[in-house]
PDB file of C-alpha atoms in Angstrom:
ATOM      1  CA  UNK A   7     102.978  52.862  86.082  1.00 58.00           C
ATOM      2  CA  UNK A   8     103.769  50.491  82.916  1.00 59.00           C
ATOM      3  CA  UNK A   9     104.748  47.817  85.107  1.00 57.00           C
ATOM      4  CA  UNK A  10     101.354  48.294  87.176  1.00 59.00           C
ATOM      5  CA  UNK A  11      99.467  48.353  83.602  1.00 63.00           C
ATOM      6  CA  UNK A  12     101.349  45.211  82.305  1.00 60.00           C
ATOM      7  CA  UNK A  13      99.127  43.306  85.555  1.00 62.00           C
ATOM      8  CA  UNK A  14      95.816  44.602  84.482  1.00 63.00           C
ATOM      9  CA  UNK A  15      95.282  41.905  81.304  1.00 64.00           C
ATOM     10  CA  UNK A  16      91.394  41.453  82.511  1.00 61.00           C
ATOM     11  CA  UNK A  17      91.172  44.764  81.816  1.00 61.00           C
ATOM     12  CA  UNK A  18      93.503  46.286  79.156  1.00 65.00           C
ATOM     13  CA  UNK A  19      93.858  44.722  75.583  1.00 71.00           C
ATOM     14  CA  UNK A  20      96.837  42.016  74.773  1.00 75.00           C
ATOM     15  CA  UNK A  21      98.563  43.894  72.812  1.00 77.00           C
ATOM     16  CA  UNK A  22      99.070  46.978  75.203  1.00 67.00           C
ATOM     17  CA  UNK A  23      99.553  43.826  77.978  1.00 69.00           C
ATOM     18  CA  UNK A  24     102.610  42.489  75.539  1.00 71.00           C
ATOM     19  CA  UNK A  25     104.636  45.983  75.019  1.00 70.00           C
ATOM     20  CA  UNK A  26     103.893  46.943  78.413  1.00 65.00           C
ATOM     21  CA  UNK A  27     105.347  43.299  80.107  1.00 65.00           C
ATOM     22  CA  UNK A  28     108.770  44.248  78.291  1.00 62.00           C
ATOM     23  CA  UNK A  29     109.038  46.809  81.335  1.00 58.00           C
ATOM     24  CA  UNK A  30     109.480  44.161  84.028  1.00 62.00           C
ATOM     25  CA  UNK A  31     112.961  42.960  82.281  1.00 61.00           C
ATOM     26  CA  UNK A  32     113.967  46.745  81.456  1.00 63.00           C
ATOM     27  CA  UNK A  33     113.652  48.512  84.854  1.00 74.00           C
ATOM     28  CA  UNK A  34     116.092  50.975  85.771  1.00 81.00           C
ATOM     29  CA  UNK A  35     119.377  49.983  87.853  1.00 92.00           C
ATOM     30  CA  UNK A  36     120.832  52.286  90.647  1.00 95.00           C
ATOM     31  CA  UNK A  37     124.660  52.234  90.935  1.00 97.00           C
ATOM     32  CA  UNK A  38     126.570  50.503  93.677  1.00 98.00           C
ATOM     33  CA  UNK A  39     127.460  54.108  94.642  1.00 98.00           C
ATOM     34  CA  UNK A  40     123.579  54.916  94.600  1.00 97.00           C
ATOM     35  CA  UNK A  41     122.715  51.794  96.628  1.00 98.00           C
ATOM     36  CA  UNK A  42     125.358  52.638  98.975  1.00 98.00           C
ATOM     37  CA  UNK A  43     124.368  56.114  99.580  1.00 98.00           C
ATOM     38  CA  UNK A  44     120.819  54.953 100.309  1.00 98.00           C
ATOM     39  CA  UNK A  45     121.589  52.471 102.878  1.00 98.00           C
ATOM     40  CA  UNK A  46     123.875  54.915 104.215  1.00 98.00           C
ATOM     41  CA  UNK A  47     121.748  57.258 104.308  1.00 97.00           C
ATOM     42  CA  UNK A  48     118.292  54.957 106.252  1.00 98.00           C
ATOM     43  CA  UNK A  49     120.494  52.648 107.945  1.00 98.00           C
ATOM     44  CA  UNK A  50     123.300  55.126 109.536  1.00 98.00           C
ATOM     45  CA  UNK A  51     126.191  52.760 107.844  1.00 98.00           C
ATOM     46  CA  UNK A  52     126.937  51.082 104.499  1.00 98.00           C
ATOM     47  CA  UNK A  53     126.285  47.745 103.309  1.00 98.00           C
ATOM     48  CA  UNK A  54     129.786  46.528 103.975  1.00 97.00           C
ATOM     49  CA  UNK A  55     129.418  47.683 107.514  1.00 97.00           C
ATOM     50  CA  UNK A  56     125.888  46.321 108.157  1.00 98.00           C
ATOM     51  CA  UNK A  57     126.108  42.896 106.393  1.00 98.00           C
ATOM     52  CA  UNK A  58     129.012  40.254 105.774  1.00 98.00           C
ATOM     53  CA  UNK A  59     129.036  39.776 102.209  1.00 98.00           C
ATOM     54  CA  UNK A  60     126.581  42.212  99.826  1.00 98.00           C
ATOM     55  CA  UNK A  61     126.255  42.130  95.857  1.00 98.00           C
ATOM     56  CA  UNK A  62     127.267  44.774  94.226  1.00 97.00           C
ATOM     57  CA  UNK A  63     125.069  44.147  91.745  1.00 97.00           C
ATOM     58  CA  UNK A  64     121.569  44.085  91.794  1.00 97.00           C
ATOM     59  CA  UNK A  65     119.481  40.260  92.214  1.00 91.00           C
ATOM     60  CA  UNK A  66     116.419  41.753  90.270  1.00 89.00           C
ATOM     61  CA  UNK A  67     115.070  45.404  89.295  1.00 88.00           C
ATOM     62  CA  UNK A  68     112.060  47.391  89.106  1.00 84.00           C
ATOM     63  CA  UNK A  69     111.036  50.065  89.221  1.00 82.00           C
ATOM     64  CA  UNK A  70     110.965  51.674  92.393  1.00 89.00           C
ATOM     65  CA  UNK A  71     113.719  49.802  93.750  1.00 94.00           C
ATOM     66  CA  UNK A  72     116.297  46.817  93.175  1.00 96.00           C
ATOM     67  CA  UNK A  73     117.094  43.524  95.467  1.00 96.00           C
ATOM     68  CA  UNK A  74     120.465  42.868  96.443  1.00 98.00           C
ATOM     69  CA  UNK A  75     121.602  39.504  98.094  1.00 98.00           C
ATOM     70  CA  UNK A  76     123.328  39.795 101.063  1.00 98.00           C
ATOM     71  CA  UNK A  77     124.908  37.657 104.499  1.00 98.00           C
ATOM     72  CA  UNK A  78     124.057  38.404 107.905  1.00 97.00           C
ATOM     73  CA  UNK A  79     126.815  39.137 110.070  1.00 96.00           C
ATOM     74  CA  UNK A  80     125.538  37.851 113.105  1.00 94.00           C
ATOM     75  CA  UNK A  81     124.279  33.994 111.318  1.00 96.00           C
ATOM     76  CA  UNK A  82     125.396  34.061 108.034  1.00 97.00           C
ATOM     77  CA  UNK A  83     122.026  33.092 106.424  1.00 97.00           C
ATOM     78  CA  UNK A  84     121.762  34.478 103.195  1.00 98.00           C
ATOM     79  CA  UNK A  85     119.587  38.109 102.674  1.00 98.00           C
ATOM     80  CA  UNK A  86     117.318  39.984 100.416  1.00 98.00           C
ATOM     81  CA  UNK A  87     117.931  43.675 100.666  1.00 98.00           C
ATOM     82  CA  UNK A  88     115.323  45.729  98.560  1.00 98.00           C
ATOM     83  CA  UNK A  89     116.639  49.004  97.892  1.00 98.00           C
ATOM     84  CA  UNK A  90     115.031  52.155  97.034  1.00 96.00           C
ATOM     85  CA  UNK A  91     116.183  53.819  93.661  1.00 95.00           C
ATOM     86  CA  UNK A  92     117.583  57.220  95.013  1.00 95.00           C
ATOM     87  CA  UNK A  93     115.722  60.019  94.175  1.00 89.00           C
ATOM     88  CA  UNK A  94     112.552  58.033  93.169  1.00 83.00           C
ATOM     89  CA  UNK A  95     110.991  59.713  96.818  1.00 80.00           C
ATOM     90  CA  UNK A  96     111.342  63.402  95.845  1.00 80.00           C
ATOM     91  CA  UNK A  97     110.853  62.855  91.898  1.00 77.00           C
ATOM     92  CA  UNK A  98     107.223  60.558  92.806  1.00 74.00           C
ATOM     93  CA  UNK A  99     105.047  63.497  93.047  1.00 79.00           C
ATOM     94  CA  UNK A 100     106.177  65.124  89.809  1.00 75.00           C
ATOM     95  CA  UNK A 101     105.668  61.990  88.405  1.00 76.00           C
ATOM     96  CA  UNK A 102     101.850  61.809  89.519  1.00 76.00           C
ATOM     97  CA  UNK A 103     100.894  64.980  88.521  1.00 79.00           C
ATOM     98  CA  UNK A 104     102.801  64.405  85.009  1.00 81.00           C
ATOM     99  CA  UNK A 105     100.267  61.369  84.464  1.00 78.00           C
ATOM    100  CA  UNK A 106      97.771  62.584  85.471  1.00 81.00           C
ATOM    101  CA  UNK A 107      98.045  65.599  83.135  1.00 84.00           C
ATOM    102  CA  UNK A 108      99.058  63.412  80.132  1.00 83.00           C
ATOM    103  CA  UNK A 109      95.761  61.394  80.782  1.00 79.00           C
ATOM    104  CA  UNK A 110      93.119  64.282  81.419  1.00 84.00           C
ATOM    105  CA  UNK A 111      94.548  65.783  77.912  1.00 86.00           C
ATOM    106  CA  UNK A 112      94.347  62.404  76.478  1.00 82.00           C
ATOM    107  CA  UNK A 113      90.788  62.026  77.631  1.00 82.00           C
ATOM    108  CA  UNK A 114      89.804  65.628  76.475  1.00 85.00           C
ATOM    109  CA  UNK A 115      91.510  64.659  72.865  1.00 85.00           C
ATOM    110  CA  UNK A 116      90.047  61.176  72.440  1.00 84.00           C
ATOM    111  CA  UNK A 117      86.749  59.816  73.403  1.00 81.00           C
ATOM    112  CA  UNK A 118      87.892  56.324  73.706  1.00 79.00           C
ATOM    113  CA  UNK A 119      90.463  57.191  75.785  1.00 76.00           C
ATOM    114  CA  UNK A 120      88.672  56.136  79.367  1.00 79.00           C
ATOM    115  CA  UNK A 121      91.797  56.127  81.869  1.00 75.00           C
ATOM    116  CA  UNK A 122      91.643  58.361  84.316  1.00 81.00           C
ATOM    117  CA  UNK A 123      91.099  55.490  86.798  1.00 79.00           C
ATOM    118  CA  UNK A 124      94.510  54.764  86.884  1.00 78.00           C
ATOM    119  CA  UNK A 125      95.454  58.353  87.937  1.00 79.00           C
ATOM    120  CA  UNK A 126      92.527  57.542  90.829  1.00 82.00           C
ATOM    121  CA  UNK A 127      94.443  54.336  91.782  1.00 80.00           C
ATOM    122  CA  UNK A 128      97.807  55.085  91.436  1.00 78.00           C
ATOM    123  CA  UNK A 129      97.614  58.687  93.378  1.00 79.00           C
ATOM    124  CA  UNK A 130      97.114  57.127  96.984  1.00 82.00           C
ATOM    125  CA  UNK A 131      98.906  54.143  96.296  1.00 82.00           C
ATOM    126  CA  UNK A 132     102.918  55.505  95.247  1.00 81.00           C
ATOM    127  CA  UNK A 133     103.516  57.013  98.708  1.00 83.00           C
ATOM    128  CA  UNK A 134     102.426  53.508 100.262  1.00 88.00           C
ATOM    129  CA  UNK A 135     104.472  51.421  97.556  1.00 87.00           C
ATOM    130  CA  UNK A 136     107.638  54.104  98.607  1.00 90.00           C
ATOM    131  CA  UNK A 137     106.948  53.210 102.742  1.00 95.00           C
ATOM    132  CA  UNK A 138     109.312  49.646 102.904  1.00 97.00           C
ATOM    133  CA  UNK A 139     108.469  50.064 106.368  1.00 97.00           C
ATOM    134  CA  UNK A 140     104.328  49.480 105.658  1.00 96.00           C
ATOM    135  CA  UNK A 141     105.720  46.620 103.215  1.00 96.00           C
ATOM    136  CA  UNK A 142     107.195  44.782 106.000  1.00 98.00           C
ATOM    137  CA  UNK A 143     103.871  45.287 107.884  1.00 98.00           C
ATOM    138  CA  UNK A 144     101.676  44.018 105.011  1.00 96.00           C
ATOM    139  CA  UNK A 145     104.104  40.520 104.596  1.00 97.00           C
ATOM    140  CA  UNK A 146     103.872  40.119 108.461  1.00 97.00           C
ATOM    141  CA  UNK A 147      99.859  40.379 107.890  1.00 97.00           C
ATOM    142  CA  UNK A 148     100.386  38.146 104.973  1.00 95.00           C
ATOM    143  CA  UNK A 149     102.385  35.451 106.470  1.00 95.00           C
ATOM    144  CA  UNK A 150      99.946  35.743 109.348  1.00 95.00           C
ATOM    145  CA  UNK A 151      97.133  35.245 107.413  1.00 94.00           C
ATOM    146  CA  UNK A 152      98.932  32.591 105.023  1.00 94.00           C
ATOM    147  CA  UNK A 153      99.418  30.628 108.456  1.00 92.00           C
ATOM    148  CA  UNK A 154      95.859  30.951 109.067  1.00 94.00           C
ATOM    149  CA  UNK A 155      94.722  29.176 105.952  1.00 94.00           C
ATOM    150  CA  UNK A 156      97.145  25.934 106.157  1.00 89.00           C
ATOM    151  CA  UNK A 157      98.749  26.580 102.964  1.00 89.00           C
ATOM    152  CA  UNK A 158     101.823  25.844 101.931  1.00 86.00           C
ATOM    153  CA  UNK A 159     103.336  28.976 100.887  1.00 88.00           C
ATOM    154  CA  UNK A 160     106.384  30.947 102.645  1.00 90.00           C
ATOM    155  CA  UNK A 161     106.950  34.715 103.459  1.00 94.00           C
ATOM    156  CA  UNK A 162     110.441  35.539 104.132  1.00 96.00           C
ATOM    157  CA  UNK A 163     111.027  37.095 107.400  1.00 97.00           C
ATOM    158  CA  UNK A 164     111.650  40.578 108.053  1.00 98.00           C
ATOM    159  CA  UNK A 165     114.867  42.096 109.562  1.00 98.00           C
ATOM    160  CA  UNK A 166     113.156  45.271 111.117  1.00 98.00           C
ATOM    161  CA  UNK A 167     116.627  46.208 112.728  1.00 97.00           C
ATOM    162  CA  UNK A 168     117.906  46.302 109.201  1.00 98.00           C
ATOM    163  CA  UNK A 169     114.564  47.973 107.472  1.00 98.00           C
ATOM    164  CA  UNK A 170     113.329  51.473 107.216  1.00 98.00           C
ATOM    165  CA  UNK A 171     110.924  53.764 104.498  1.00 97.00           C
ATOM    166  CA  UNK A 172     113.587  52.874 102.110  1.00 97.00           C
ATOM    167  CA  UNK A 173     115.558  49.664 102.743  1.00 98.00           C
ATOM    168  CA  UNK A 174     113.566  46.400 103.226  1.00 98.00           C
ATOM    169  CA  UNK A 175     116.007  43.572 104.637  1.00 98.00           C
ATOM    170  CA  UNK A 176     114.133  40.059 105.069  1.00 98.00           C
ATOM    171  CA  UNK A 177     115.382  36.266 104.800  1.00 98.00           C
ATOM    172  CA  UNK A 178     116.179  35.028 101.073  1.00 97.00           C
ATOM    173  CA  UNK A 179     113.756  32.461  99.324  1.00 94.00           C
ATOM    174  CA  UNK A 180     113.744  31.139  96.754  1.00 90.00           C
ATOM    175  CA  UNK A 181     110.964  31.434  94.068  1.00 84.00           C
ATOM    176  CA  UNK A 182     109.679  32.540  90.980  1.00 77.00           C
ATOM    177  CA  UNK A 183     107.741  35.504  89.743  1.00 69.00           C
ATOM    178  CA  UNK A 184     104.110  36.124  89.783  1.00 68.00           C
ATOM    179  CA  UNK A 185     103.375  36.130  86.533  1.00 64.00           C
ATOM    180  CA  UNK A 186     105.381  32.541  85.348  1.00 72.00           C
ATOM    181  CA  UNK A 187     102.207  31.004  87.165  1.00 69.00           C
TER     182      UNK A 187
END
């Protein structure tokens, strides 16, 4: 939620913007064992099985999941494996009805309190953000319509034998994050 907040700075005011960005360099980290146990658990084998080389430790964090890099087996090009903190699936629904009881006794407490939209926003969204398989679907649209356009911009390709609700696998690029624009 912080790290959805931290995006909004047309909305929110710079200071929250400033404390809250702090939460895109102190996400949570799964263990190895975790990671294992996930891919395990989507993909029917472990990383060491699936892939030819995979980091044990993690290429970048957030909050609902971590990227590893990884090598294909079959052409050793060089991977991005996004995997799903474990547990983050059964504890999300907690999680919404935690904010959104925090915020409606925020609002009842304060008048100038005003953000119960985010509870609106967020509440559909989580189960979509959790479905790697509809994120897959969404860069394909992307990279479709990206190709549409003419410009020059590149959406890794996804490795749907190697993807599922949890584990997105797709080519490795190289770039930079959104907000260093």
């Amino acid at each position: 939620v912080g790290q959805h907040l931290a995006n909004l700075d047309l909305l929110l005011p710079e200071p929250y913007i400033q404390t809250l960005s702090s939460l895109f360099d102190d996400a949570p980290v799964s263990s190895y064992e975790d990671v294992c146990h996930v891919v395990k658990e989507e993909l029917g084998s472990l990383p060491k099985d699936i892939f030819s080389e995979f980091s044990e430790q993690p290429f970048a964090s957030a909050s609902l999941a971590q990227v590893h890099t990884a090598k294909c087996k079959k052409n050793g090009k060089k991977l991005a494996v996004k995997v799903q903190h474990r547990g983050l699936r059964e504890t999300s629904k907690g999680d919404l009805l935690a904010m959104a009881t925090v915020v409606s006794v925020a609002e009842r407490l304060f008048d100038e309190f005003n953000f119960g939209w985010i509870c609106e926003e967020l509440t559909p969204q989580l189960p979509k953000e959790l479905d790697f398989n509809n994120e897959g679907k969404n860069a394909e649209a992307a990279a479709a319509h990206l190709l549409r356009t003419g410009l020059d911009c590149v959406v890794p390709k996804v490795l749907w034998n190697q993807t599922s609700d949890r584990v997105l696998t797709m080519e490795f690029e190289e770039g930079f994050r959104a907000t260093d624009i």
